[in-house]
Amino acid sequence: MMIFGPAVDVRPLFPRERQAMLDLLGALGPAEWAMPTVCPGWDVHDVVAHVLNDYMRRLSGSRDGYGGAIFADDETLPAYLARTNDEFVRASRQLSPQLMIELLDHLGPRLDAVWAARDLQAAADLNVSWASTDIASPTWLDIGRDYTEFWVHQQQVRDAVSVPGAVEPDLMAPVLDVFARGLPHALRMHGRPDGATAHLEVRGPAGGLWGVVRQDARWQITQPLGEPTARVSMDQDTFWRLATRGITVEQARQRSTTTGDADLASSITALLAVVA
């Protein structure tokens, strides 16, 4: 069963997103590397180290088949990720900004090559748990999740140092599209008759309209046609920040308009596209 909708191929965008990040980082001074970010306890240097960790972890796992750090007894996935991410970031405080820039520039094309060789419809190396916990993710969704990760962390750095950018529609639209694939999971607790629908409208140059339908006792991505059972509308900046907890659910709801089934609309405005 495919609940995630049509594939999104973000692979051509990785070099452009990375170059925008490298150009940004190369222009930062020492004080800017120490600026706090929206990530609790992490400054710009720490967020960049986390991106470097993502590169190295995916190359080690998806290219080299290396299992990496093991789970502690009774450790949940969110706890495991929080611990291992923090361990890498703390160790990386020994690294200079210039060295991290060089490592990102060196490792990025190697990760691009791993993804370029993959069958997008095959089973993913890592399931996307915020899209489904009981159906295996396709590779395109796993790769798409990585692209959103890199793009979002770049925006967090840009916010911290007050430098806009990387929001061109062709770079940003796939981020919103991948995040929207979390709609079925966001509505999973709401049983409705088959044929019930919900629409999410994201306004802005990179935005779009996404639909989900209740079918075979679960929610699935569908073409957004007709009058939905529930509809939520928000701007593109609100949506990506909501999906990554850059703003609270309450803030997102204040910036949204909703119609129809209140419970469905409420769950859409709590969509989360990170592991938490």
mmCIF file of C-alpha atoms in Angstrom, residues 1-275:
data_model
loop_
_atom_site.group_PDB
_atom_site.id
_atom_site.type_symbol
_atom_site.label_atom_id
_atom_site.label_comp_id
_atom_site.label_asym_id
_atom_site.label_seq_id
_atom_site.Cartn_x
_atom_site.Cartn_y
_atom_site.Cartn_z
ATOM 1 C CA MET A 1 0.000 0.000 0.000
ATOM 2 C CA MET A 2 1.395 3.402 -0.958
ATOM 3 C CA ILE A 3 0.015 6.162 1.231
ATOM 4 C CA PHE A 4 2.708 8.737 0.556
ATOM 5 C CA GLY A 5 1.625 9.993 -2.867
ATOM 6 C CA PRO A 6 3.784 10.504 -5.962
ATOM 7 C CA ALA A 7 7.560 10.489 -5.671
ATOM 8 C CA VAL A 8 9.552 13.691 -5.232
ATOM 9 C CA ASP A 9 13.092 13.521 -6.674
ATOM 10 C CA VAL A 10 15.199 16.102 -4.838
ATOM 11 C CA ARG A 11 18.565 14.670 -5.889
ATOM 12 C CA PRO A 12 19.419 17.408 -8.427
ATOM 13 C CA LEU A 13 18.970 20.031 -5.690
ATOM 14 C CA PHE A 14 21.595 18.842 -3.201
ATOM 15 C CA PRO A 15 24.573 20.570 -4.895
ATOM 16 C CA ARG A 16 22.700 23.883 -5.129
ATOM 17 C CA GLU A 17 21.498 23.790 -1.547
ATOM 18 C CA ARG A 18 24.978 22.876 -0.345
ATOM 19 C CA GLN A 19 26.665 25.623 -2.363
ATOM 20 C CA ALA A 20 24.271 28.179 -0.874
ATOM 21 C CA MET A 21 25.210 26.871 2.588
ATOM 22 C CA LEU A 22 28.955 26.976 1.838
ATOM 23 C CA ASP A 23 28.713 30.514 0.459
ATOM 24 C CA LEU A 24 26.823 31.556 3.580
ATOM 25 C CA LEU A 25 29.292 29.952 5.977
ATOM 26 C CA GLY A 26 32.330 31.312 4.143
ATOM 27 C CA ALA A 27 31.119 34.853 4.719
ATOM 28 C CA LEU A 28 30.579 34.507 8.491
ATOM 29 C CA GLY A 29 32.873 36.074 11.060
ATOM 30 C CA PRO A 30 33.819 34.538 14.430
ATOM 31 C CA ALA A 31 31.045 36.328 16.304
ATOM 32 C CA GLU A 32 28.437 35.003 13.876
ATOM 33 C CA TRP A 33 29.611 31.416 14.336
ATOM 34 C CA ALA A 34 28.855 31.880 18.040
ATOM 35 C CA MET A 35 25.333 33.253 17.529
ATOM 36 C CA PRO A 36 22.550 31.227 19.207
ATOM 37 C CA THR A 37 20.063 29.397 17.014
ATOM 38 C CA VAL A 38 16.504 28.158 17.471
ATOM 39 C CA CYS A 39 17.962 24.740 18.388
ATOM 40 C CA PRO A 40 18.146 24.752 22.206
ATOM 41 C CA GLY A 41 21.714 25.051 23.430
ATOM 42 C CA TRP A 42 23.237 25.106 19.944
ATOM 43 C CA ASP A 43 24.964 28.039 18.291
ATOM 44 C CA VAL A 44 25.722 28.342 14.573
ATOM 45 C CA HIS A 45 28.907 26.280 14.931
ATOM 46 C CA ASP A 46 26.903 23.492 16.582
ATOM 47 C CA VAL A 47 24.218 23.436 13.879
ATOM 48 C CA VAL A 48 26.877 23.214 11.162
ATOM 49 C CA ALA A 49 28.509 20.370 13.086
ATOM 50 C CA HIS A 50 25.146 18.615 13.176
ATOM 51 C CA VAL A 51 24.845 18.902 9.376
ATOM 52 C CA LEU A 52 28.352 17.464 9.067
ATOM 53 C CA ASN A 53 27.244 14.622 11.334
ATOM 54 C CA ASP A 54 24.310 13.953 8.995
ATOM 55 C CA TYR A 55 26.666 13.718 6.009
ATOM 56 C CA MET A 56 29.042 11.381 7.796
ATOM 57 C CA ARG A 57 26.308 9.221 9.320
ATOM 58 C CA ARG A 58 24.549 8.678 5.972
ATOM 59 C CA LEU A 59 27.802 7.895 4.149
ATOM 60 C CA SER A 60 28.808 5.478 6.895
ATOM 61 C CA GLY A 61 25.422 3.762 6.926
ATOM 62 C CA SER A 62 23.994 3.985 3.412
ATOM 63 C CA ARG A 63 27.298 3.713 1.492
ATOM 64 C CA ASP A 64 29.476 1.642 3.822
ATOM 65 C CA GLY A 65 26.858 -0.427 5.677
ATOM 66 C CA TYR A 66 28.243 0.599 9.065
ATOM 67 C CA GLY A 67 25.783 0.380 11.926
ATOM 68 C CA GLY A 68 27.209 3.180 14.039
ATOM 69 C CA ALA A 69 26.377 3.846 17.674
ATOM 70 C CA ILE A 70 24.156 1.272 19.348
ATOM 71 C CA PHE A 71 21.020 1.950 21.335
ATOM 72 C CA ALA A 72 21.301 2.039 25.112
ATOM 73 C CA ASP A 73 19.011 -0.250 27.117
ATOM 74 C CA ASP A 74 15.363 0.806 26.680
ATOM 75 C CA GLU A 75 16.437 3.895 24.678
ATOM 76 C CA THR A 76 13.760 5.270 22.334
ATOM 77 C CA LEU A 77 14.620 6.537 18.852
ATOM 78 C CA PRO A 78 14.169 10.223 19.842
ATOM 79 C CA ALA A 79 16.363 9.704 22.919
ATOM 80 C CA TYR A 80 19.000 7.854 20.871
ATOM 81 C CA LEU A 81 19.115 10.606 18.249
ATOM 82 C CA ALA A 82 19.251 13.355 20.874
ATOM 83 C CA ARG A 83 22.133 11.605 22.650
ATOM 84 C CA THR A 84 24.209 10.729 19.589
ATOM 85 C CA ASN A 85 23.629 14.117 17.948
ATOM 86 C CA ASP A 86 24.720 15.884 21.132
ATOM 87 C CA GLU A 87 27.817 13.687 21.463
ATOM 88 C CA PHE A 88 28.950 14.551 17.933
ATOM 89 C CA VAL A 89 28.228 18.259 18.336
ATOM 90 C CA ARG A 90 30.159 18.433 21.597
ATOM 91 C CA ALA A 91 33.167 16.683 20.048
ATOM 92 C CA SER A 92 32.996 18.941 16.984
ATOM 93 C CA ARG A 93 33.534 22.049 19.094
ATOM 94 C CA GLN A 94 37.212 21.147 18.649
ATOM 95 C CA LEU A 95 36.891 21.724 14.888
ATOM 96 C CA SER A 96 37.526 25.062 13.217
ATOM 97 C CA PRO A 97 34.804 26.605 11.068
ATOM 98 C CA GLN A 98 37.126 26.407 8.056
ATOM 99 C CA LEU A 99 37.699 22.684 8.554
ATOM 100 C CA MET A 100 33.966 22.023 8.795
ATOM 101 C CA ILE A 101 33.386 23.983 5.582
ATOM 102 C CA GLU A 102 36.062 21.920 3.849
ATOM 103 C CA LEU A 103 34.582 18.655 5.120
ATOM 104 C CA LEU A 104 31.084 19.570 3.926
ATOM 105 C CA ASP A 105 32.476 20.527 0.520
ATOM 106 C CA HIS A 106 34.457 17.267 0.314
ATOM 107 C CA LEU A 107 31.788 14.857 1.581
ATOM 108 C CA GLY A 108 28.732 16.364 -0.105
ATOM 109 C CA PRO A 109 29.452 15.090 -3.632
ATOM 110 C CA ARG A 110 30.157 11.621 -2.221
ATOM 111 C CA LEU A 111 26.734 11.537 -0.610
ATOM 112 C CA ASP A 112 25.184 12.863 -3.829
ATOM 113 C CA ALA A 113 26.726 9.894 -5.641
ATOM 114 C CA VAL A 114 25.188 7.439 -3.183
ATOM 115 C CA TRP A 115 21.715 8.833 -3.802
ATOM 116 C CA ALA A 116 22.213 9.072 -7.565
ATOM 117 C CA ALA A 117 22.703 5.294 -7.739
ATOM 118 C CA ARG A 118 19.514 4.458 -5.811
ATOM 119 C CA ASP A 119 16.152 3.223 -7.098
ATOM 120 C CA LEU A 120 13.719 5.819 -5.774
ATOM 121 C CA GLN A 121 10.904 3.277 -5.434
ATOM 122 C CA ALA A 122 12.955 0.711 -3.512
ATOM 123 C CA ALA A 123 12.691 0.329 0.252
ATOM 124 C CA ALA A 124 14.471 3.103 2.129
ATOM 125 C CA ASP A 125 17.631 2.594 4.165
ATOM 126 C CA LEU A 126 15.955 4.521 6.974
ATOM 127 C CA ASN A 127 12.202 4.714 7.410
ATOM 128 C CA VAL A 128 10.647 8.160 7.830
ATOM 129 C CA SER A 129 8.839 7.668 11.112
ATOM 130 C CA TRP A 130 6.976 10.985 10.965
ATOM 131 C CA ALA A 131 5.306 9.772 7.735
ATOM 132 C CA SER A 132 4.410 6.255 8.904
ATOM 133 C CA THR A 133 5.396 3.819 11.630
ATOM 134 C CA ASP A 134 3.812 0.704 10.112
ATOM 135 C CA ILE A 135 4.535 1.008 6.365
ATOM 136 C CA ALA A 136 8.083 0.932 4.996
ATOM 137 C CA SER A 137 9.206 4.205 3.439
ATOM 138 C CA PRO A 138 10.336 4.381 -0.193
ATOM 139 C CA THR A 139 13.856 5.590 -0.926
ATOM 140 C CA TRP A 140 12.621 8.861 -2.436
ATOM 141 C CA LEU A 141 11.026 9.810 0.876
ATOM 142 C CA ASP A 142 14.182 8.973 2.838
ATOM 143 C CA ILE A 143 16.309 11.072 0.466
ATOM 144 C CA GLY A 144 13.703 13.831 0.549
ATOM 145 C CA ARG A 145 13.822 13.830 4.336
ATOM 146 C CA ASP A 146 17.600 14.372 4.171
ATOM 147 C CA TYR A 147 17.134 17.308 1.797
ATOM 148 C CA THR A 148 14.625 18.927 4.165
ATOM 149 C CA GLU A 149 17.072 18.418 7.025
ATOM 150 C CA PHE A 150 19.892 20.228 5.232
ATOM 151 C CA TRP A 151 17.636 23.029 3.978
ATOM 152 C CA VAL A 152 16.059 23.641 7.388
ATOM 153 C CA HIS A 153 19.400 23.779 9.188
ATOM 154 C CA GLN A 154 20.620 26.269 6.599
ATOM 155 C CA GLN A 155 17.585 28.436 7.324
ATOM 156 C CA GLN A 156 18.268 28.182 11.059
ATOM 157 C CA VAL A 157 21.785 29.489 10.469
ATOM 158 C CA ARG A 158 20.435 32.252 8.246
ATOM 159 C CA ASP A 159 17.918 33.252 10.908
ATOM 160 C CA ALA A 160 20.639 33.324 13.562
ATOM 161 C CA VAL A 161 22.875 35.654 11.560
ATOM 162 C CA SER A 162 20.029 37.651 9.953
ATOM 163 C CA VAL A 163 20.875 36.683 6.374
ATOM 164 C CA PRO A 164 17.876 35.809 4.179
ATOM 165 C CA GLY A 165 18.083 33.411 1.282
ATOM 166 C CA ALA A 166 17.731 29.851 -0.065
ATOM 167 C CA VAL A 167 13.957 30.348 -0.292
ATOM 168 C CA GLU A 168 13.810 30.324 -4.094
ATOM 169 C CA PRO A 169 10.711 28.303 -4.995
ATOM 170 C CA ASP A 170 12.651 25.539 -6.737
ATOM 171 C CA LEU A 171 14.768 25.005 -3.595
ATOM 172 C CA MET A 172 12.002 25.465 -1.034
ATOM 173 C CA ALA A 173 8.968 23.887 -2.718
ATOM 174 C CA PRO A 174 10.282 20.295 -2.419
ATOM 175 C CA VAL A 175 10.823 20.852 1.317
ATOM 176 C CA LEU A 176 7.169 21.768 1.782
ATOM 177 C CA ASP A 177 6.091 18.911 -0.500
ATOM 178 C CA VAL A 178 8.036 16.336 1.513
ATOM 179 C CA PHE A 179 6.766 17.740 4.816
ATOM 180 C CA ALA A 180 3.180 17.478 3.534
ATOM 181 C CA ARG A 181 3.667 13.718 3.163
ATOM 182 C CA GLY A 182 3.361 13.616 6.946
ATOM 183 C CA LEU A 183 -0.357 14.427 6.706
ATOM 184 C CA PRO A 184 -1.609 10.808 6.848
ATOM 185 C CA HIS A 185 0.440 10.185 9.982
ATOM 186 C CA ALA A 186 -0.728 13.450 11.555
ATOM 187 C CA LEU A 187 -4.354 12.310 11.142
ATOM 188 C CA ARG A 188 -3.788 8.666 12.084
ATOM 189 C CA MET A 189 -5.780 8.835 15.333
ATOM 190 C CA HIS A 190 -8.914 10.150 13.634
ATOM 191 C CA GLY A 191 -11.193 7.487 12.223
ATOM 192 C CA ARG A 192 -13.623 8.779 9.609
ATOM 193 C CA PRO A 193 -15.841 7.128 6.986
ATOM 194 C CA ASP A 194 -14.118 6.190 3.737
ATOM 195 C CA GLY A 195 -14.183 9.167 1.399
ATOM 196 C CA ALA A 196 -13.575 11.807 4.083
ATOM 197 C CA THR A 197 -10.951 14.300 2.902
ATOM 198 C CA ALA A 198 -8.755 17.055 4.268
ATOM 199 C CA HIS A 199 -6.807 19.711 2.424
ATOM 200 C CA LEU A 200 -3.712 21.674 3.394
ATOM 201 C CA GLU A 201 -3.067 24.894 1.513
ATOM 202 C CA VAL A 202 0.377 26.466 1.878
ATOM 203 C CA ARG A 203 0.395 29.995 0.502
ATOM 204 C CA GLY A 204 3.422 31.554 -1.158
ATOM 205 C CA PRO A 205 5.649 31.118 -4.224
ATOM 206 C CA ALA A 206 6.895 27.731 -2.965
ATOM 207 C CA GLY A 207 3.523 26.603 -1.632
ATOM 208 C CA GLY A 208 0.848 24.305 -2.928
ATOM 209 C CA LEU A 209 -2.287 22.344 -2.097
ATOM 210 C CA TRP A 210 -2.200 18.812 -0.683
ATOM 211 C CA GLY A 211 -5.040 16.411 0.020
ATOM 212 C CA VAL A 212 -5.587 13.293 2.105
ATOM 213 C CA VAL A 213 -8.467 10.842 1.851
ATOM 214 C CA ARG A 214 -9.748 8.209 4.263
ATOM 215 C CA GLN A 215 -9.579 4.918 2.390
ATOM 216 C CA ASP A 216 -9.284 1.297 3.555
ATOM 217 C CA ALA A 217 -9.360 2.429 7.195
ATOM 218 C CA ARG A 218 -6.395 4.798 6.909
ATOM 219 C CA TRP A 219 -5.479 8.230 5.577
ATOM 220 C CA GLN A 220 -3.615 8.474 2.273
ATOM 221 C CA ILE A 221 -2.243 11.301 0.123
ATOM 222 C CA THR A 222 -4.610 12.100 -2.745
ATOM 223 C CA GLN A 223 -5.353 14.768 -5.322
ATOM 224 C CA PRO A 224 -7.085 17.666 -3.525
ATOM 225 C CA LEU A 225 -10.404 17.730 -5.397
ATOM 226 C CA GLY A 226 -13.822 19.040 -4.405
ATOM 227 C CA GLU A 227 -14.961 20.379 -1.051
ATOM 228 C CA PRO A 228 -12.976 18.737 1.783
ATOM 229 C CA THR A 229 -14.194 17.597 5.171
ATOM 230 C CA ALA A 230 -11.579 19.906 6.691
ATOM 231 C CA ARG A 231 -9.292 22.555 5.251
ATOM 232 C CA VAL A 232 -6.291 24.373 6.708
ATOM 233 C CA SER A 233 -4.477 27.305 5.111
ATOM 234 C CA MET A 234 -1.187 28.855 6.234
ATOM 235 C CA ASP A 235 1.745 30.667 4.617
ATOM 236 C CA GLN A 236 4.916 28.858 3.599
ATOM 237 C CA ASP A 237 7.085 30.326 6.357
ATOM 238 C CA THR A 238 4.617 29.209 9.007
ATOM 239 C CA PHE A 239 4.394 25.692 7.574
ATOM 240 C CA TRP A 240 8.077 24.811 7.524
ATOM 241 C CA ARG A 241 8.608 26.287 10.971
ATOM 242 C CA LEU A 242 5.608 24.373 12.335
ATOM 243 C CA ALA A 243 6.820 21.103 10.803
ATOM 244 C CA THR A 244 10.241 21.497 12.452
ATOM 245 C CA ARG A 245 9.026 23.015 15.723
ATOM 246 C CA GLY A 246 10.612 26.368 14.938
ATOM 247 C CA ILE A 247 7.314 27.785 16.205
ATOM 248 C CA THR A 248 4.764 26.323 18.578
ATOM 249 C CA VAL A 249 1.557 24.646 17.501
ATOM 250 C CA GLU A 250 -0.323 27.523 19.100
ATOM 251 C CA GLN A 251 1.605 30.075 17.033
ATOM 252 C CA ALA A 252 0.910 28.101 13.874
ATOM 253 C CA ARG A 253 -2.797 27.991 14.651
ATOM 254 C CA GLN A 254 -2.859 31.745 15.190
ATOM 255 C CA ARG A 255 -1.342 32.181 11.724
ATOM 256 C CA SER A 256 -3.711 29.706 10.024
ATOM 257 C CA THR A 257 -7.310 29.646 8.873
ATOM 258 C CA THR A 258 -9.383 26.488 9.173
ATOM 259 C CA THR A 259 -12.805 25.313 8.034
ATOM 260 C CA GLY A 260 -14.821 22.134 8.478
ATOM 261 C CA ASP A 261 -14.059 19.248 10.843
ATOM 262 C CA ALA A 262 -12.319 20.910 13.802
ATOM 263 C CA ASP A 263 -10.522 17.779 15.033
ATOM 264 C CA LEU A 264 -8.977 17.067 11.641
ATOM 265 C CA ALA A 265 -7.962 20.700 11.214
ATOM 266 C CA SER A 266 -6.433 20.729 14.689
ATOM 267 C CA SER A 267 -4.275 17.686 13.910
ATOM 268 C CA ILE A 268 -3.112 19.186 10.599
ATOM 269 C CA THR A 269 -1.917 22.266 12.467
ATOM 270 C CA ALA A 270 0.131 19.994 14.739
ATOM 271 C CA LEU A 271 1.940 18.208 11.876
ATOM 272 C CA LEU A 272 5.518 17.367 12.855
ATOM 273 C CA ALA A 273 8.151 16.448 10.268
ATOM 274 C CA VAL A 274 11.026 15.686 12.624
ATOM 275 C CA VAL A 275 11.659 12.842 15.047
#
